[in-house]
mmCIF file of C-alpha atoms and ligand atoms in Angstrom:
data_model
loop_
_atom_site.group_PDB
_atom_site.id
_atom_site.type_symbol
_atom_site.label_atom_id
_atom_site.label_comp_id
_atom_site.label_asym_id
_atom_site.label_seq_id
_atom_site.Cartn_x
_atom_site.Cartn_y
_atom_site.Cartn_z
ATOM 1 C CA MET A 1 0.160 -9.948 -20.564
ATOM 2 C CA LYS A 2 0.650 -5.797 -19.768
ATOM 3 C CA ASP A 3 3.365 -7.438 -17.717
ATOM 4 C CA ARG A 4 5.966 -4.654 -17.346
ATOM 5 C CA PHE A 5 4.557 -3.811 -13.635
ATOM 6 C CA LEU A 6 5.072 -7.866 -12.281
ATOM 7 C CA ARG A 7 8.486 -8.081 -14.425
ATOM 8 C CA ALA A 8 9.642 -5.281 -13.050
ATOM 9 C CA LEU A 9 8.860 -6.339 -9.757
ATOM 10 C CA LYS A 10 11.348 -9.200 -11.229
ATOM 11 C CA LYS A 11 14.266 -6.669 -12.056
ATOM 12 C CA GLN A 12 13.433 -8.505 -15.449
ATOM 13 C CA PRO A 13 13.959 -5.748 -18.257
ATOM 14 C CA VAL A 14 10.850 -4.107 -19.735
ATOM 15 C CA ASP A 15 9.980 -1.556 -22.326
ATOM 16 C CA LYS A 16 9.017 1.572 -20.482
ATOM 17 C CA THR A 17 9.099 1.642 -16.409
ATOM 18 C CA PRO A 18 6.039 1.285 -14.539
ATOM 19 C CA ILE A 19 3.787 3.521 -13.191
ATOM 20 C CA TRP A 20 0.249 2.998 -11.594
ATOM 21 C CA LEU A 21 0.039 5.384 -8.092
ATOM 22 C CA MET A 22 -1.085 4.093 -4.008
ATOM 23 C CA ARG A 23 -4.831 5.668 -3.493
ATOM 24 C CA GLN A 24 -5.094 5.415 -7.653
ATOM 25 C CA ALA A 25 -8.813 5.083 -6.315
ATOM 26 C CA GLY A 26 -10.129 7.622 -4.543
ATOM 27 C CA ARG A 27 -11.848 10.779 -3.749
ATOM 28 C CA TYR A 28 -9.650 12.627 -6.094
ATOM 29 C CA LEU A 29 -11.822 11.208 -9.364
ATOM 30 C CA PRO A 30 -15.585 12.043 -9.899
ATOM 31 C CA GLU A 31 -16.669 8.806 -10.544
ATOM 32 C CA TYR A 32 -15.099 7.372 -7.372
ATOM 33 C CA ARG A 33 -17.580 10.341 -5.276
ATOM 34 C CA ALA A 34 -20.546 9.004 -7.235
ATOM 35 C CA THR A 35 -20.154 5.261 -6.595
ATOM 36 C CA ARG A 36 -19.795 5.729 -2.635
ATOM 37 C CA GLU A 37 -22.406 8.061 -2.463
ATOM 38 C CA LYS A 38 -24.140 5.337 -4.852
ATOM 39 C CA ALA A 39 -23.559 2.820 -2.046
ATOM 40 C CA GLY A 40 -24.082 4.977 0.429
ATOM 41 C CA ASN A 41 -21.019 5.010 3.369
ATOM 42 C CA PHE A 42 -16.734 3.910 2.241
ATOM 43 C CA LEU A 43 -17.695 0.351 4.175
ATOM 44 C CA ALA A 44 -20.278 -0.138 2.517
ATOM 45 C CA LEU A 45 -18.465 0.495 -1.548
ATOM 46 C CA CYS A 46 -16.233 -1.734 0.812
ATOM 47 C CA LYS A 47 -17.706 -4.092 1.071
ATOM 48 C CA THR A 48 -19.544 -4.565 -1.793
ATOM 49 C CA PRO A 49 -18.141 -6.772 -4.267
ATOM 50 C CA GLU A 50 -19.360 -5.437 -7.624
ATOM 51 C CA LEU A 51 -19.124 -1.610 -6.509
ATOM 52 C CA ALA A 52 -15.511 -2.021 -5.241
ATOM 53 C CA CYS A 53 -14.573 -4.315 -8.567
ATOM 54 C CA GLU A 54 -16.007 -0.730 -9.563
ATOM 55 C CA VAL A 55 -14.178 2.143 -8.276
ATOM 56 C CA THR A 56 -10.904 -0.410 -8.463
ATOM 57 C CA LEU A 57 -11.625 -0.609 -12.188
ATOM 58 C CA GLN A 58 -12.356 3.756 -12.564
ATOM 59 C CA PRO A 59 -8.683 4.659 -12.850
ATOM 60 C CA LEU A 60 -7.919 1.622 -15.386
ATOM 61 C CA ARG A 61 -10.735 3.250 -17.828
ATOM 62 C CA ARG A 62 -8.691 6.888 -17.727
ATOM 63 C CA TYR A 63 -4.605 6.993 -17.475
ATOM 64 C CA ASP A 64 -2.423 4.357 -18.654
ATOM 65 C CA LEU A 65 -2.194 2.740 -15.395
ATOM 66 C CA ASP A 66 0.237 -1.288 -15.785
ATOM 67 C CA ALA A 67 -1.852 -1.877 -12.598
ATOM 68 C CA ALA A 68 -4.860 -2.322 -10.692
ATOM 69 C CA ILE A 69 -4.702 -2.517 -6.577
ATOM 70 C CA ILE A 70 -7.961 -4.009 -5.120
ATOM 71 C CA PHE A 71 -9.748 -1.530 -3.165
ATOM 72 C CA SER A 72 -10.091 -1.700 0.306
ATOM 73 C CA ASP A 73 -8.355 -0.492 3.156
ATOM 74 C CA ILE A 74 -6.319 -2.335 5.375
ATOM 75 C CA LEU A 75 -8.156 -1.375 8.592
ATOM 76 C CA THR A 76 -11.250 -4.121 7.110
ATOM 77 C CA ILE A 77 -9.941 -7.056 8.895
ATOM 78 C CA PRO A 78 -9.963 -4.887 12.638
ATOM 79 C CA ASP A 79 -13.738 -4.608 11.475
ATOM 80 C CA ALA A 80 -13.705 -8.202 10.913
ATOM 81 C CA MET A 81 -12.445 -8.689 14.025
ATOM 82 C CA GLY A 82 -14.919 -6.469 15.987
ATOM 83 C CA LEU A 83 -13.968 -3.603 16.911
ATOM 84 C CA GLU A 84 -16.428 -1.881 14.041
ATOM 85 C CA LEU A 85 -15.148 0.388 11.400
ATOM 86 C CA SER A 86 -16.421 3.669 10.478
ATOM 87 C CA LEU A 87 -14.989 7.038 8.099
ATOM 88 C CA VAL A 88 -16.123 10.440 9.509
ATOM 89 C CA GLU A 89 -16.277 13.205 7.157
ATOM 90 C CA ASN A 90 -12.699 15.186 7.702
ATOM 91 C CA VAL A 91 -11.832 13.485 10.942
ATOM 92 C CA GLY A 92 -10.710 9.866 9.895
ATOM 93 C CA PRO A 93 -10.985 6.322 10.775
ATOM 94 C CA VAL A 94 -12.016 5.867 12.862
ATOM 95 C CA PHE A 95 -12.941 2.214 15.652
ATOM 96 C CA ASN A 96 -16.286 2.062 17.766
ATOM 97 C CA ASN A 97 -14.807 -0.469 19.649
ATOM 98 C CA PRO A 98 -10.798 0.137 20.144
ATOM 99 C CA ILE A 99 -8.802 -0.869 21.922
ATOM 100 C CA LYS A 100 -8.880 -0.318 26.184
ATOM 101 C CA ASN A 101 -7.299 -2.642 27.875
ATOM 102 C CA THR A 102 -5.409 -6.120 27.754
ATOM 103 C CA HIS A 103 -8.569 -7.787 28.285
ATOM 104 C CA GLN A 104 -9.111 -7.428 25.069
ATOM 105 C CA ILE A 105 -6.966 -7.794 23.448
ATOM 106 C CA LYS A 106 -6.689 -11.595 24.954
ATOM 107 C CA GLN A 107 -10.428 -11.801 23.224
ATOM 108 C CA LEU A 108 -9.323 -10.800 20.532
ATOM 109 C CA ASP A 109 -10.950 -13.158 17.573
ATOM 110 C CA ILE A 110 -8.623 -13.882 14.896
ATOM 111 C CA VAL A 111 -10.473 -13.503 11.972
ATOM 112 C CA ASP A 112 -11.662 -16.458 9.380
ATOM 113 C CA PRO A 113 -10.969 -13.651 6.284
ATOM 114 C CA SER A 114 -12.356 -16.542 4.160
ATOM 115 C CA ASP A 115 -15.261 -16.006 6.038
ATOM 116 C CA ASP A 116 -15.491 -12.396 7.904
ATOM 117 C CA LEU A 117 -13.741 -10.980 5.091
ATOM 118 C CA GLY A 118 -15.500 -13.266 2.037
ATOM 119 C CA TYR A 119 -16.403 -9.662 0.411
ATOM 120 C CA VAL A 120 -12.822 -8.768 -0.954
ATOM 121 C CA ALA A 121 -12.293 -12.144 -2.170
ATOM 122 C CA LYS A 122 -15.336 -12.039 -4.543
ATOM 123 C CA ALA A 123 -14.111 -8.196 -5.587
ATOM 124 C CA ILE A 124 -11.880 -9.477 -6.231
ATOM 125 C CA LYS A 125 -12.599 -12.612 -8.018
ATOM 126 C CA LEU A 126 -15.146 -10.244 -10.580
ATOM 127 C CA VAL A 127 -11.598 -7.768 -11.046
ATOM 128 C CA LYS A 128 -9.973 -10.805 -12.416
ATOM 129 C CA LYS A 129 -12.233 -11.389 -14.863
ATOM 130 C CA GLU A 130 -12.050 -8.123 -16.587
ATOM 131 C CA LEU A 131 -9.016 -6.727 -16.373
ATOM 132 C CA ASN A 132 -7.646 -8.913 -18.835
ATOM 133 C CA ASP A 133 -4.119 -9.341 -18.976
ATOM 134 C CA THR A 134 -2.770 -6.008 -16.272
ATOM 135 C CA PRO A 135 -1.400 -7.940 -12.612
ATOM 136 C CA LEU A 136 -3.753 -6.618 -9.717
ATOM 137 C CA ILE A 137 -2.373 -6.029 -6.436
ATOM 138 C CA GLY A 138 -3.964 -7.225 -3.492
ATOM 139 C CA PHE A 139 -2.871 -5.500 -0.494
ATOM 140 C CA ALA A 140 -2.965 -5.613 3.609
ATOM 141 C CA GLY A 141 -1.583 -3.429 6.986
ATOM 142 C CA SER A 142 1.758 -5.079 8.456
ATOM 143 C CA PRO A 143 0.386 -5.486 12.206
ATOM 144 C CA TRP A 144 2.162 -3.134 14.382
ATOM 145 C CA THR A 145 -0.149 -0.061 11.739
ATOM 146 C CA LEU A 146 -2.962 -1.915 12.252
ATOM 147 C CA ALA A 147 -2.750 -2.244 16.150
ATOM 148 C CA ALA A 148 -1.542 1.455 15.913
ATOM 149 C CA TYR A 149 -5.191 2.112 14.232
ATOM 150 C CA MET A 150 -6.532 -0.461 16.445
ATOM 151 C CA VAL A 151 -5.041 1.424 20.112
ATOM 152 C CA GLU A 152 -5.988 4.746 19.538
ATOM 153 C CA GLY A 153 -9.347 4.046 18.417
ATOM 154 C CA GLY A 154 -9.401 6.475 14.825
ATOM 155 C CA SER A 155 -5.373 8.260 13.027
ATOM 156 C CA SER A 156 -3.124 9.959 15.621
ATOM 157 C CA ARG A 157 -0.612 12.725 14.859
ATOM 158 C CA ASP A 158 1.774 10.443 17.192
ATOM 159 C CA PHE A 159 -0.060 6.821 18.426
ATOM 160 C CA ALA A 160 1.200 7.449 21.885
ATOM 161 C CA LYS A 161 -0.946 5.883 22.896
ATOM 162 C CA VAL A 162 -0.305 2.040 21.585
ATOM 163 C CA LYS A 163 4.014 3.218 21.716
ATOM 164 C CA LYS A 164 2.786 3.648 25.603
ATOM 165 C CA LEU A 165 1.070 0.097 25.519
ATOM 166 C CA SER A 166 4.015 -1.554 23.479
ATOM 167 C CA TYR A 167 6.190 -0.186 27.211
ATOM 168 C CA ASN A 168 4.688 -0.805 29.478
ATOM 169 C CA ASP A 169 2.914 -3.595 28.710
ATOM 170 C CA PRO A 170 4.600 -5.172 26.341
ATOM 171 C CA ASP A 171 3.487 -8.970 26.773
ATOM 172 C CA SER A 172 0.135 -7.789 25.748
ATOM 173 C CA MET A 173 1.490 -5.650 22.292
ATOM 174 C CA HIS A 174 2.908 -8.584 21.153
ATOM 175 C CA LEU A 175 -0.257 -11.115 21.741
ATOM 176 C CA LEU A 176 -1.766 -7.966 19.737
ATOM 177 C CA LEU A 177 0.686 -8.297 16.493
ATOM 178 C CA GLN A 178 0.900 -11.712 16.909
ATOM 179 C CA LYS A 179 -2.532 -12.173 16.546
ATOM 180 C CA LEU A 180 -3.000 -9.372 13.659
ATOM 181 C CA THR A 181 0.770 -11.578 11.649
ATOM 182 C CA VAL A 182 -1.988 -14.512 11.453
ATOM 183 C CA ALA A 183 -5.077 -13.044 10.556
ATOM 184 C CA VAL A 184 -2.904 -9.953 7.920
ATOM 185 C CA THR A 185 -1.261 -13.656 5.775
ATOM 186 C CA SER A 186 -4.626 -15.902 6.205
ATOM 187 C CA TYR A 187 -6.339 -12.193 4.855
ATOM 188 C CA LEU A 188 -3.546 -12.222 2.109
ATOM 189 C CA LYS A 189 -3.649 -16.556 0.920
ATOM 190 C CA MET A 190 -7.102 -15.158 0.648
ATOM 191 C CA GLN A 191 -6.024 -12.794 -1.626
ATOM 192 C CA ILE A 192 -3.109 -14.574 -4.221
ATOM 193 C CA GLN A 193 -6.051 -18.185 -3.798
ATOM 194 C CA ALA A 194 -8.781 -15.370 -5.883
ATOM 195 C CA GLY A 195 -6.688 -14.602 -8.465
ATOM 196 C CA ALA A 196 -3.980 -10.646 -6.419
ATOM 197 C CA ASP A 197 -0.667 -11.195 -8.853
ATOM 198 C CA ALA A 198 1.430 -9.459 -6.725
ATOM 199 C CA VAL A 199 0.859 -8.238 -2.499
ATOM 200 C CA MET A 200 2.466 -5.336 -0.500
ATOM 201 C CA LEU A 201 2.650 -4.488 2.819
ATOM 202 C CA PHE A 202 1.433 -1.354 4.386
ATOM 203 C CA ASP A 203 3.399 -0.266 6.973
ATOM 204 C CA THR A 204 1.954 3.406 6.863
ATOM 205 C CA TRP A 205 3.525 3.442 10.895
ATOM 206 C CA GLY A 206 6.551 1.606 11.643
ATOM 207 C CA GLY A 207 8.238 5.474 10.851
ATOM 208 C CA LEU A 208 7.095 6.069 14.438
ATOM 209 C CA LEU A 209 9.852 3.560 16.395
ATOM 210 C CA SER A 210 12.852 3.353 17.510
ATOM 211 C CA GLN A 211 15.080 1.261 15.060
ATOM 212 C CA SER A 212 14.787 -2.117 17.788
ATOM 213 C CA ASP A 213 11.550 -1.113 18.039
ATOM 214 C CA TYR A 214 10.622 -0.941 14.745
ATOM 215 C CA VAL A 215 12.672 -4.163 14.467
ATOM 216 C CA SER A 216 10.791 -5.776 17.050
ATOM 217 C CA LEU A 217 7.587 -5.084 16.790
ATOM 218 C CA SER A 218 6.756 -4.523 13.099
ATOM 219 C CA LEU A 219 9.561 -5.603 11.002
ATOM 220 C CA ASN A 220 10.275 -8.679 12.147
ATOM 221 C CA TYR A 221 6.444 -9.584 12.125
ATOM 222 C CA MET A 222 6.287 -8.883 8.240
ATOM 223 C CA GLU A 223 9.070 -10.768 7.805
ATOM 224 C CA LYS A 224 7.032 -13.929 9.227
ATOM 225 C CA ILE A 225 4.600 -13.256 6.691
ATOM 226 C CA LEU A 226 6.244 -13.190 4.160
ATOM 227 C CA LEU A 227 8.025 -16.247 4.644
ATOM 228 C CA SER A 228 4.417 -17.228 5.174
ATOM 229 C CA LEU A 229 4.153 -16.586 1.829
ATOM 230 C CA GLU A 230 6.475 -17.538 0.769
ATOM 231 C CA PRO A 231 5.736 -20.514 -0.607
ATOM 232 C CA LEU A 232 2.738 -19.327 -2.601
ATOM 233 C CA GLY A 233 5.370 -17.651 -5.765
ATOM 234 C CA ILE A 234 3.667 -14.045 -5.838
ATOM 235 C CA PRO A 235 5.854 -11.166 -5.223
ATOM 236 C CA THR A 236 5.131 -9.305 -2.833
ATOM 237 C CA ILE A 237 6.263 -4.855 -2.012
ATOM 238 C CA VAL A 238 6.498 -3.930 1.470
ATOM 239 C CA PHE A 239 6.105 0.122 2.585
ATOM 240 C CA THR A 240 7.452 1.762 5.701
ATOM 241 C CA LYS A 241 7.123 4.515 5.144
ATOM 242 C CA GLY A 242 9.873 6.961 7.283
ATOM 243 C CA GLY A 243 11.345 3.547 7.228
ATOM 244 C CA GLY A 244 14.259 4.965 5.185
ATOM 245 C CA MET A 245 17.779 5.027 7.053
ATOM 246 C CA TRP A 246 16.257 1.031 8.013
ATOM 247 C CA LEU A 247 16.440 -0.002 3.947
ATOM 248 C CA GLU A 248 18.997 -2.384 4.468
ATOM 249 C CA LYS A 249 17.154 -4.542 6.447
ATOM 250 C CA ILE A 250 14.119 -4.519 5.017
ATOM 251 C CA SER A 251 15.923 -5.515 2.272
ATOM 252 C CA ARG A 252 16.787 -8.898 4.343
ATOM 253 C CA ILE A 253 12.787 -10.402 4.884
ATOM 254 C CA GLY A 254 12.381 -11.228 1.128
ATOM 255 C CA SER A 255 10.431 -8.634 -0.729
ATOM 256 C CA THR A 256 10.564 -8.784 -4.127
ATOM 257 C CA GLY A 257 10.309 -4.774 -3.605
ATOM 258 C CA ILE A 258 10.514 -2.776 -0.703
ATOM 259 C CA GLY A 259 8.196 1.173 -1.348
ATOM 260 C CA LEU A 260 10.253 3.615 -1.111
ATOM 261 C CA ASP A 261 8.739 7.272 0.863
ATOM 262 C CA TRP A 262 9.445 10.742 -1.141
ATOM 263 C CA MET A 263 12.313 11.385 1.807
ATOM 264 C CA THR A 264 14.097 8.897 0.311
ATOM 265 C CA ASP A 265 17.122 9.530 -2.358
ATOM 266 C CA ILE A 266 16.121 7.049 -4.893
ATOM 267 C CA LYS A 267 19.281 6.810 -6.451
ATOM 268 C CA VAL A 268 20.986 6.170 -2.472
ATOM 269 C CA ALA A 269 18.323 3.579 -1.953
ATOM 270 C CA LYS A 270 19.359 2.282 -5.340
ATOM 271 C CA GLN A 271 22.613 1.705 -4.810
ATOM 272 C CA ILE A 272 21.883 0.035 -0.616
ATOM 273 C CA ILE A 273 19.801 -1.889 -1.748
ATOM 274 C CA GLY A 274 19.097 -1.967 -5.336
ATOM 275 C CA HIS A 275 20.596 -5.793 -6.443
ATOM 276 C CA LYS A 276 18.880 -7.588 -4.679
ATOM 277 C CA VAL A 277 15.337 -5.364 -4.250
ATOM 278 C CA ALA A 278 12.989 -4.011 -7.533
ATOM 279 C CA LEU A 279 12.217 -0.430 -5.571
ATOM 280 C CA GLN A 280 8.813 1.764 -6.426
ATOM 281 C CA GLY A 281 8.104 4.718 -5.309
ATOM 282 C CA ASN A 282 8.319 7.781 -4.791
ATOM 283 C CA LEU A 283 7.236 11.283 -5.840
ATOM 284 C CA ASP A 284 6.720 13.182 -3.263
ATOM 285 C CA PRO A 285 2.741 13.309 -3.512
ATOM 286 C CA THR A 286 2.362 17.565 -3.076
ATOM 287 C CA ILE A 287 3.741 17.538 -6.824
ATOM 288 C CA MET A 288 0.473 16.568 -8.121
ATOM 289 C CA LEU A 289 -0.966 19.184 -7.247
ATOM 290 C CA THR A 290 1.142 21.989 -9.244
ATOM 291 C CA THR A 291 1.481 21.843 -12.355
ATOM 292 C CA LYS A 292 2.322 19.881 -15.875
ATOM 293 C CA ALA A 293 6.157 21.302 -15.623
ATOM 294 C CA ILE A 294 6.961 20.690 -12.089
ATOM 295 C CA ILE A 295 5.237 17.581 -12.371
ATOM 296 C CA GLU A 296 7.644 16.042 -14.717
ATOM 297 C CA LYS A 297 11.093 17.903 -13.951
ATOM 298 C CA GLU A 298 10.237 15.866 -11.133
ATOM 299 C CA ALA A 299 9.136 12.439 -12.023
ATOM 300 C CA LYS A 300 11.744 12.925 -14.405
ATOM 301 C CA ASN A 301 14.278 13.833 -11.552
ATOM 302 C CA ILE A 302 13.512 9.655 -10.105
ATOM 303 C CA LEU A 303 13.662 8.096 -13.039
ATOM 304 C CA ASP A 304 16.826 9.346 -14.199
ATOM 305 C CA SER A 305 18.268 8.877 -10.398
ATOM 306 C CA TYR A 306 17.357 5.565 -10.464
ATOM 307 C CA GLY A 307 19.129 5.259 -14.008
ATOM 308 C CA ILE A 308 19.283 2.756 -16.888
ATOM 309 C CA GLY A 309 18.624 -0.592 -14.530
ATOM 310 C CA ASN A 310 16.054 -2.328 -14.351
ATOM 311 C CA GLY A 311 14.050 -2.551 -10.667
ATOM 312 C CA HIS A 312 12.295 0.294 -10.469
ATOM 313 C CA ILE A 313 8.324 0.678 -10.519
ATOM 314 C CA PHE A 314 7.394 4.551 -10.469
ATOM 315 C CA ASN A 315 4.484 5.306 -7.528
ATOM 316 C CA LEU A 316 4.158 8.408 -5.346
ATOM 317 C CA GLY A 317 6.654 7.983 -1.787
ATOM 318 C CA HIS A 318 2.202 8.156 -0.536
ATOM 319 C CA GLY A 319 -1.165 7.897 -1.154
ATOM 320 C CA ILE A 320 -2.731 10.526 -3.404
ATOM 321 C CA THR A 321 -4.589 13.462 -2.642
ATOM 322 C CA PRO A 322 -8.505 13.543 -2.787
ATOM 323 C CA ASP A 323 -7.449 17.798 -3.979
ATOM 324 C CA VAL A 324 -5.281 16.327 -7.316
ATOM 325 C CA PRO A 325 -6.849 17.553 -10.461
ATOM 326 C CA PRO A 326 -7.131 14.358 -12.609
ATOM 327 C CA GLU A 327 -5.212 15.306 -15.065
ATOM 328 C CA ASN A 328 -2.512 16.159 -13.505
ATOM 329 C CA VAL A 329 -2.573 12.062 -13.033
ATOM 330 C CA LYS A 330 -2.808 11.385 -16.782
ATOM 331 C CA TYR A 331 0.464 13.004 -17.739
ATOM 332 C CA LEU A 332 2.213 12.084 -14.531
ATOM 333 C CA VAL A 333 1.571 8.422 -16.195
ATOM 334 C CA ASP A 334 2.245 9.316 -20.034
ATOM 335 C CA PHE A 335 5.329 11.192 -19.162
ATOM 336 C CA VAL A 336 6.770 7.645 -16.974
ATOM 337 C CA HIS A 337 6.413 5.871 -20.211
ATOM 338 C CA SER A 338 7.707 8.304 -22.221
ATOM 339 C CA TYR A 339 10.843 9.392 -20.965
ATOM 340 C CA SER A 340 11.348 5.984 -19.013
ATOM 341 C CA GLN A 341 11.588 4.493 -23.086
ATOM 342 C CA GLN A 342 15.164 5.741 -23.592
ATOM 343 C CA LEU A 343 16.560 4.730 -20.428
ATOM 344 C CA HIS A 344 15.165 1.329 -21.481
ATOM 345 C CA ALA A 345 17.126 1.285 -25.061
ATOM 346 C CA GLN A 346 20.306 2.462 -23.784
ATOM 347 C CA SER A 347 19.508 -0.822 -21.183
ATOM 348 C CA SER A 348 19.785 -3.698 -23.474
ATOM 349 C CA ILE A 349 22.500 -2.234 -25.886
HETATM 350 O O1 1CP B 1 -14.718 7.903 0.331
HETATM 351 C C1 1CP B 1 -13.949 7.695 1.477
HETATM 352 O O2 1CP B 1 -13.543 9.596 2.120
HETATM 353 C C2 1CP B 1 -12.591 7.348 2.101
HETATM 354 C C3 1CP B 1 -10.659 7.901 1.912
HETATM 355 C C4 1CP B 1 -10.184 6.503 1.345
HETATM 356 C C5 1CP B 1 -9.644 5.112 0.511
HETATM 357 C C6 1CP B 1 -10.329 6.232 -1.120
HETATM 358 C C7 1CP B 1 -10.136 5.672 2.496
HETATM 359 C C8 1CP B 1 -10.793 5.668 4.527
HETATM 360 N N1 1CP B 1 -9.397 4.052 2.070
HETATM 361 C C9 1CP B 1 -9.629 3.965 0.947
HETATM 362 C C10 1CP B 1 -8.765 2.930 0.133
HETATM 363 C C11 1CP B 1 -7.947 2.437 -0.044
HETATM 364 N N2 1CP B 1 -7.143 2.400 1.500
HETATM 365 C C12 1CP B 1 -6.481 1.555 -0.380
HETATM 366 C C13 1CP B 1 -7.429 1.579 -1.681
HETATM 367 C C14 1CP B 1 -6.974 1.378 -3.306
HETATM 368 C C15 1CP B 1 -5.633 2.329 -4.287
HETATM 369 O O3 1CP B 1 -6.625 2.789 -4.803
HETATM 370 O O4 1CP B 1 -4.475 2.271 -3.593
HETATM 371 C C16 1CP B 1 -5.808 1.563 0.201
HETATM 372 C C17 1CP B 1 -4.503 0.582 -0.514
HETATM 373 C C18 1CP B 1 -5.462 2.207 0.969
HETATM 374 C C19 1CP B 1 -3.887 1.384 2.024
HETATM 375 C C20 1CP B 1 -4.740 2.012 3.274
HETATM 376 N N3 1CP B 1 -5.579 2.595 4.475
HETATM 377 C C21 1CP B 1 -3.733 3.397 4.403
HETATM 378 C C22 1CP B 1 -2.231 2.685 3.648
HETATM 379 C C23 1CP B 1 -1.649 3.221 2.647
HETATM 380 C C24 1CP B 1 -1.122 4.717 3.319
HETATM 381 O O5 1CP B 1 -2.142 5.362 2.671
HETATM 382 O O6 1CP B 1 -0.569 4.829 4.019
HETATM 383 C C25 1CP B 1 -3.729 3.234 5.461
HETATM 384 C C26 1CP B 1 -2.821 3.670 7.005
HETATM 385 C C27 1CP B 1 -5.353 3.578 5.461
HETATM 386 C C28 1CP B 1 -6.554 3.161 6.855
HETATM 387 C C29 1CP B 1 -7.402 4.814 5.637
HETATM 388 N N4 1CP B 1 -8.284 4.802 5.200
HETATM 389 C C30 1CP B 1 -9.030 5.581 4.824
HETATM 390 C C31 1CP B 1 -8.311 6.797 5.494
HETATM 391 C C32 1CP B 1 -8.468 8.196 4.898
HETATM 392 C C33 1CP B 1 -7.160 6.347 6.080
HETATM 393 C C34 1CP B 1 -5.964 6.978 6.236
HETATM 394 C C35 1CP B 1 -6.107 6.944 7.273
HETATM 395 C C36 1CP B 1 -4.572 8.322 8.779
HETATM 396 O O7 1CP B 1 -4.633 9.714 7.282
HETATM 397 O O8 1CP B 1 -4.923 7.157 8.863
#
């Protein structure tokens, strides 16, 4: 088993720091763009298990990555709930039927993932057959982040509509979050049963909330999900973008690891919560657009900041962007592996 990723997640010793990258399959790879073209559009790519499997494997053919992440999107759940997702070029994800009123929230179907999202389980099974020994990460959006897109109708700078709804009508907001919590829980269970070796919750917009709203609208629901997954015995990672000032709170909800954005100092994070959870991150994705020398300097800085000790999984602080030169990714992956060896050799003395 190529088990560095799972070992580091459990804070066990490894020979090199494992690395994978959020959005490692995607538009910066020409072979991804070709496969998406073949599928017709982004959603068709997600819904065709053979092609979703193919793009999941593409970055692993190029790079010595320590984990694969199933190719899909967090917005497949709202799509299955009837909001009808499409991806508009130069705009991003858009829902044809966004949530406009509380009546719609009451009417909203809770999806049966094995039926409505069975294509994801099929893709996971196909990937697992091809992967041999590399672990596969399953994922879902946090209820809050999904609700944010569902109420907004797509992406947004400030997500004011969903925040307004939370203040004006907290009961409806919580009803929506409860429905999403049930859906996300059964969706992740399905992914684990299909073969996912770890699962990650993406709370991309948790950082837009005040501290008390973050706890009540996002963190508490993620905790419920983790609690329901606990009996399955699979490691979990929680990533709240903009959550650096709440690490202590996040570390108490029961995840095995915590993803850090690039605004967070990984050395400080390790001091605060490193004894409890593994830390994943946290290179600024913009650095991937610069030179190999800068990538090396900044990656070294993160590895040295984490320092000696188990429990670090190298990643970016957010998803890789479409304009990253593919050769920079190879440089980063190889550098992290080669440089980190000395850190692990020291820790085993
Ligand atoms: O071909 C294209 O143009 C599609 C671009 C794209 C891709 C490659 C989208 C649309 N989704 C994805 C795949 C995806 N999305 C993965 C695949 C696995 C991987 O290789 O990592 C994952 C894990 C996601 C998760 C996701 N989707 C998040 C959470 C993580 C994050 O980046 O914050 C979010 C917020 C989304 C919504 C979404 N889907 C797509 C886009 C462009 C977005 C972001 C929209 C926004 O900026 O608000």
